[in-house]
XYZ file of N, CA, C and O in Angstrom:
140
model
N 13.699 13.873 -11.643
C 13.892 13.606 -13.049
C 13.905 12.310 -13.595
O 13.278 11.674 -14.625
N 15.100 12.008 -13.107
C 15.175 10.464 -12.854
C 13.950 9.343 -12.086
O 13.359 8.502 -12.728
N 13.587 9.440 -11.447
C 12.139 9.574 -10.530
C 11.071 9.270 -11.595
O 10.496 8.247 -12.224
N 10.853 10.040 -12.075
C 9.114 10.613 -12.924
C 10.021 9.691 -14.420
O 8.881 8.410 -14.291
N 10.757 9.513 -14.821
C 11.488 9.012 -16.356
C 10.860 7.010 -15.664
O 10.332 6.326 -16.605
N 11.255 6.593 -14.732
C 11.190 5.645 -13.953
C 9.616 5.126 -14.415
O 9.002 4.004 -14.756
N 8.931 6.211 -13.984
C 7.213 6.289 -13.457
C 6.879 5.555 -14.660
O 6.231 4.783 -15.269
N 7.049 6.546 -15.464
C 6.775 6.353 -17.305
C 6.618 5.232 -17.578
O 6.000 5.050 -18.814
N 7.989 4.385 -18.057
C 8.360 3.381 -18.079
C 7.922 2.115 -17.719
O 7.081 1.829 -18.846
N 7.709 2.524 -16.539
C 6.650 1.303 -16.034
C 5.190 1.187 -16.554
O 4.845 0.227 -16.234
N 4.841 2.455 -16.216
C 3.500 2.839 -16.971
C 3.333 2.255 -18.342
O 2.755 1.320 -18.955
N 4.444 2.625 -18.921
C 4.816 2.123 -20.475
C 4.106 0.623 -20.503
O 3.407 0.107 -21.554
N 5.137 0.201 -20.241
C 5.107 -1.369 -19.685
C 4.129 -2.118 -19.796
O 3.285 -3.043 -20.059
N 2.748 -1.267 -18.219
C 1.354 -1.626 -17.633
C 0.194 -1.567 -18.773
O -0.060 -2.746 -19.108
N 0.064 -0.910 -19.558
C -0.014 0.044 -20.912
C -0.319 -1.116 -21.595
O -0.952 -1.638 -22.992
N 0.748 -1.689 -21.843
C 1.117 -2.973 -23.208
C 1.018 -4.098 -22.625
O 0.384 -3.967 -23.690
N 1.078 -4.169 -21.746
C 0.654 -4.996 -21.056
C -0.988 -5.744 -21.347
O -1.456 -6.311 -21.716
N -1.880 -4.366 -20.593
C -2.838 -3.724 -20.583
C -3.694 -4.385 -21.840
O -4.327 -5.189 -21.978
N -3.302 -4.000 -22.975
C -3.392 -4.601 -24.473
C -3.196 -5.879 -24.686
O -4.119 -5.825 -25.747
N -1.963 -6.063 -24.397
C -2.236 -7.396 -24.904
C -2.983 -8.413 -24.515
O -3.564 -9.530 -24.727
N -3.110 -8.292 -23.362
C -4.226 -9.172 -22.488
C -5.524 -8.252 -22.734
O -6.305 -9.355 -23.320
N -6.231 -7.591 -22.874
C -7.417 -7.555 -23.282
C -7.938 -7.636 -24.918
O -8.228 -8.349 -25.728
N -6.221 -7.509 -25.785
C -6.235 -8.846 -27.530
C -6.371 -10.272 -27.345
O -7.765 -10.492 -27.891
N -5.968 -10.603 -26.005
C -6.514 -12.210 -25.705
C -7.649 -12.519 -25.339
O -8.293 -13.243 -25.784
N -8.000 -11.549 -24.307
C -9.068 -12.091 -24.160
C -10.698 -12.400 -25.457
O -11.229 -12.567 -25.269
N -10.480 -10.990 -25.813
C -10.966 -10.648 -27.116
C -10.693 -11.820 -28.620
O -12.055 -12.367 -28.377
N -9.740 -12.849 -28.548
C -9.312 -13.369 -29.351
C -10.061 -14.523 -28.554
O -10.486 -15.334 -29.515
N -10.012 -15.408 -28.078
C -10.685 -15.977 -26.499
C -12.671 -16.236 -26.953
O -12.758 -16.961 -27.477
N -12.874 -15.457 -26.438
C -13.840 -14.781 -26.974
C -14.634 -14.651 -28.143
O -16.043 -15.132 -28.313
N -13.852 -15.071 -29.304
C -14.508 -14.850 -30.577
C -14.373 -15.945 -30.847
O -15.189 -16.526 -31.539
N -13.778 -16.998 -30.382
C -13.357 -18.483 -30.994
C -14.180 -19.413 -30.185
O -14.912 -19.690 -30.521
N -14.621 -18.661 -29.055
C -15.750 -19.013 -28.195
C -16.804 -18.827 -28.969
O -17.779 -19.716 -28.776
N -17.819 -17.709 -29.473
C -19.109 -17.580 -30.159
C -18.634 -18.141 -31.390
O -19.363 -18.456 -31.618
N -17.601 -18.654 -32.050
C -17.397 -19.204 -33.403
C -17.498 -20.609 -33.437
O -18.655 -21.454 -34.037
N -17.131 -20.817 -31.777
C -17.278 -22.355 -31.618
C -17.996 -23.361 -32.443
O -18.310 -24.735 -32.221
């Protein structure tokens, strides 16, 4: 049970990082298009 919780916690952190990265890439892309 503890191992499963640790895996889920790590996955959630990775998912948040992925969302932040995708948001940053989209913002940079919009700036370049508007540039």
